[in-house]
Short mmCIF file of C-alpha atoms in Angstrom, two decimals:
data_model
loop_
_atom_site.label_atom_id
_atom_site.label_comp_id
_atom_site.label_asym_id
_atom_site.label_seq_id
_atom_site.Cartn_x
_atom_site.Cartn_y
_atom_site.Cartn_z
CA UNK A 265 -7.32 -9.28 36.42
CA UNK A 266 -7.09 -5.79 37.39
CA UNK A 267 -3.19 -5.81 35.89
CA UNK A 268 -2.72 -2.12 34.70
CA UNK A 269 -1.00 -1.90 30.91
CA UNK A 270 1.75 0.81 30.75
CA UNK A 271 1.00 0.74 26.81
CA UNK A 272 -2.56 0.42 27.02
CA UNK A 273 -3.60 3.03 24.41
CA UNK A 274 -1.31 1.69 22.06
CA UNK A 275 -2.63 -1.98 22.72
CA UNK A 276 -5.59 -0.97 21.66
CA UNK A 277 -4.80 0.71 18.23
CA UNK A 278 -2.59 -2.50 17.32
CA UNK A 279 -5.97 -4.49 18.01
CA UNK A 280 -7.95 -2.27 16.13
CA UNK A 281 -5.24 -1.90 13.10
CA UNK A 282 -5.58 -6.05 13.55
CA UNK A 283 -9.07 -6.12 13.81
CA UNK A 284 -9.35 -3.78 10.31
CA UNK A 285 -7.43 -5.80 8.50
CA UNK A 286 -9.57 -8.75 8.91
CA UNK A 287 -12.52 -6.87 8.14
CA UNK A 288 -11.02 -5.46 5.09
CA UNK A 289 -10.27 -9.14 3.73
CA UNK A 290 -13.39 -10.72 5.17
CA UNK A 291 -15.64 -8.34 3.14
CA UNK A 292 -13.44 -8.24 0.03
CA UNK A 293 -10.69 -11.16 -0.64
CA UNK A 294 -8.98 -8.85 -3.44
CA UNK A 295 -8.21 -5.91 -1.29
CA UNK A 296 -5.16 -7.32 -0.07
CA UNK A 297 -3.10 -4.03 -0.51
CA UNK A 298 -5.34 -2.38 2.06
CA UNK A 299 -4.94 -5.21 4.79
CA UNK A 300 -1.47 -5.45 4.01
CA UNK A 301 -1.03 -1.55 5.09
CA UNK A 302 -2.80 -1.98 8.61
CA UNK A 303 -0.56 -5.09 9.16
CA UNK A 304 2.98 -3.16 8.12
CA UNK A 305 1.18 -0.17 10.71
CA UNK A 306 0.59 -2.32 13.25
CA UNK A 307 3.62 -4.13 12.53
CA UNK A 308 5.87 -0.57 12.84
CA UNK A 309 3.88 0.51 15.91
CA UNK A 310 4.76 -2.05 17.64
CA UNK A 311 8.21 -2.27 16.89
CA UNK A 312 8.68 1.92 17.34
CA UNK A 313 7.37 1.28 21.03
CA UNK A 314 8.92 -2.13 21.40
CA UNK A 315 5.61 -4.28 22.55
CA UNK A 316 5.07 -7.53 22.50
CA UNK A 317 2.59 -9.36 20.60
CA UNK A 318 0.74 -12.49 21.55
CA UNK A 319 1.95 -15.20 19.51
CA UNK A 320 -1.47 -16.13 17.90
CA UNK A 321 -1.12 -12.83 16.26
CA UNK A 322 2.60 -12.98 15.14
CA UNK A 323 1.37 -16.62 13.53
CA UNK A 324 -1.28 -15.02 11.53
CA UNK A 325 1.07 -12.31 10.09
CA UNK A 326 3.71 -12.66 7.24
CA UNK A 327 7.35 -11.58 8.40
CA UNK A 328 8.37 -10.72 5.04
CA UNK A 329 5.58 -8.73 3.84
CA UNK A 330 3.05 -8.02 6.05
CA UNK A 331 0.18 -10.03 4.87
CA UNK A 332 -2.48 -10.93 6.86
CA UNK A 333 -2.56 -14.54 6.73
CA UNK A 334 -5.89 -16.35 6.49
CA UNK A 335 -6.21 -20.09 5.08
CA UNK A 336 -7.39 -19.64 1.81
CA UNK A 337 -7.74 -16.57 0.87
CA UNK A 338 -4.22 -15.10 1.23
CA UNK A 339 -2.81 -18.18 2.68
CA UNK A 340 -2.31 -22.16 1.84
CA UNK A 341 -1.77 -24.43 4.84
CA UNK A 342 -0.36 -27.79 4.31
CA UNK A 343 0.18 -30.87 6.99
CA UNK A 344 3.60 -32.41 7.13
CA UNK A 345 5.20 -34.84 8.83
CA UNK A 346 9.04 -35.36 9.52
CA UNK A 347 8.72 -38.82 10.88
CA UNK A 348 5.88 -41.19 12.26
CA UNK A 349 5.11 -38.90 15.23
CA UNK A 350 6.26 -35.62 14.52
CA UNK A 351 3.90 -33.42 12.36
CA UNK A 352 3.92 -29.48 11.21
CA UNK A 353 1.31 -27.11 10.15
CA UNK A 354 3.40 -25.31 7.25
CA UNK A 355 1.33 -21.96 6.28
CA UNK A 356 2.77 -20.20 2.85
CA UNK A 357 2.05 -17.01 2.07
CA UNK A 358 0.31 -16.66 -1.36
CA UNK A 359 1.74 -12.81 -1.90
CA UNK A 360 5.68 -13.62 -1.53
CA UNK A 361 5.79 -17.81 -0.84
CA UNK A 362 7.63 -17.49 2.40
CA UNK A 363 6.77 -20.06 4.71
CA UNK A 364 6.10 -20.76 8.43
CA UNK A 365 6.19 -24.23 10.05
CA UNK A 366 4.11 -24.85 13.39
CA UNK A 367 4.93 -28.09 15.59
CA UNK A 368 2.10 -29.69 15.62
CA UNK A 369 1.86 -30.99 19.23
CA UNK A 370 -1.03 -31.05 21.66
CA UNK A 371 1.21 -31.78 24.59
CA UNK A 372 3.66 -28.43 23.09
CA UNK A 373 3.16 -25.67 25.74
CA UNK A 374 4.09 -21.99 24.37
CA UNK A 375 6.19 -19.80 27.30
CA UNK A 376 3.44 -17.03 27.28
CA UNK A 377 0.91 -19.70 28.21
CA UNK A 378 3.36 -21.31 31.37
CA UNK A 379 2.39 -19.98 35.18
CA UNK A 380 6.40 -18.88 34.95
CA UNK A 381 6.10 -16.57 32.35
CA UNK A 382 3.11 -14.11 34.13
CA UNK A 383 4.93 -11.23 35.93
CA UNK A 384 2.18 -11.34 38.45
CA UNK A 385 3.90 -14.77 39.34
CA UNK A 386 7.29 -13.81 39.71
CA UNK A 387 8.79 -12.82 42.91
CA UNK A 388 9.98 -9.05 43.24
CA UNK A 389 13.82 -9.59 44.07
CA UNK A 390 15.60 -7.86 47.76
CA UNK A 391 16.98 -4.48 47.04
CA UNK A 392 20.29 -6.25 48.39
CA UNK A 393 22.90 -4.06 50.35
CA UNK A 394 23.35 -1.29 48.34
CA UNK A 395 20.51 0.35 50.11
CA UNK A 396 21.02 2.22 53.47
CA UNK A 397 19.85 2.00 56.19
CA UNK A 398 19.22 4.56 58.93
CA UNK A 399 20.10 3.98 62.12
CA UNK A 400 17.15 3.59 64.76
CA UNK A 401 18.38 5.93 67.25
CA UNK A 402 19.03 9.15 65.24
CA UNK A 403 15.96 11.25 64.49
CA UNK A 404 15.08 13.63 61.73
CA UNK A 405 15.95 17.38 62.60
CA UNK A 406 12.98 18.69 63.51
CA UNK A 407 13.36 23.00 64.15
CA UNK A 408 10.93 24.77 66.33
CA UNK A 409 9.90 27.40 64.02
CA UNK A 410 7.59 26.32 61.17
CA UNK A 411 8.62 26.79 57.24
CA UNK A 412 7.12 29.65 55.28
CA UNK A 413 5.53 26.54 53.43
CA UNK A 414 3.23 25.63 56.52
CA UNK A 415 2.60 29.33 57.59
CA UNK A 416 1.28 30.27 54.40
CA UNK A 417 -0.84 26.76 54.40
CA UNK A 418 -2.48 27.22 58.09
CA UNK A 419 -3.51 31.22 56.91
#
């Protein structure tokens, strides 16, 4: 994929601000504070530039406070199920007890994941009419007598 990223610099610090976080909690479970800060950063950053963040990082962040959420150690996950084939993943945040549920569903494709949703994929729509057109038999004015722009370039 040699796709270029407009916001590729910025990409890159909300990994590392990601990355940090789960380094700060992996080598100390009670510095929650400190994770929590990267997360909110990472969080703002990408809301000041408006970027969009794969989902299996949105899932491992808390909406309301910006917890890093790991099974755990700053998170409990629970199985539920609605009815006999319909089950959730329900992940509560141990800092503030808000709660995400996850459909549980191998055949459940996310929209980032379809063919559809890669811009590579889509088809670049016709400009339409509202672009002219010049007509084949008129040419550009072309004078005899070169510009001061191309004498000065051929001395």
């Amino acid at each position: 994929m040699a796709l270029q990223l407009k916001d590729k610099d910025a990409y890159q610090r909300l990994n590392y601000l990601y990355q940090a976080a789960h380094c700060v909690l992996s080598q100390n479970p009670e510095n929650v504070e400190l994770a929590r800060f990267y997360c909110f950063t990472q969080r703002t950053i990408a809301r000041r530039l408006v970027l969009r963040q794969d989902p299996s990082v949105k899932r491992t962040l808390c909406k309301k406070c910006c917890s890093l959420l790991i099974p755990g150690v700053t998170a409990s996950t629970r199985q539920r199920r609605k009815n006999s084939r319909t089950r959730f993943t329900v992940v509560q945040c141990l800092s503030c007890g808000q709660s995400k549920t996850f459909l549980n569903d191998p055949d459940h494709c996310l929209w980032v994941d379809q063919p559809e949703a890669q811009l590579e994929q889509q088809k670049q729509p016709d400009p339409g009419p509202s672009v002219k057109k010049q007509p084949k038999d008129t040419k550009p004015d072309v004078s005899s007598k070169p510009s001061a722009a191309q004498s000065t370039a051929s001395t």
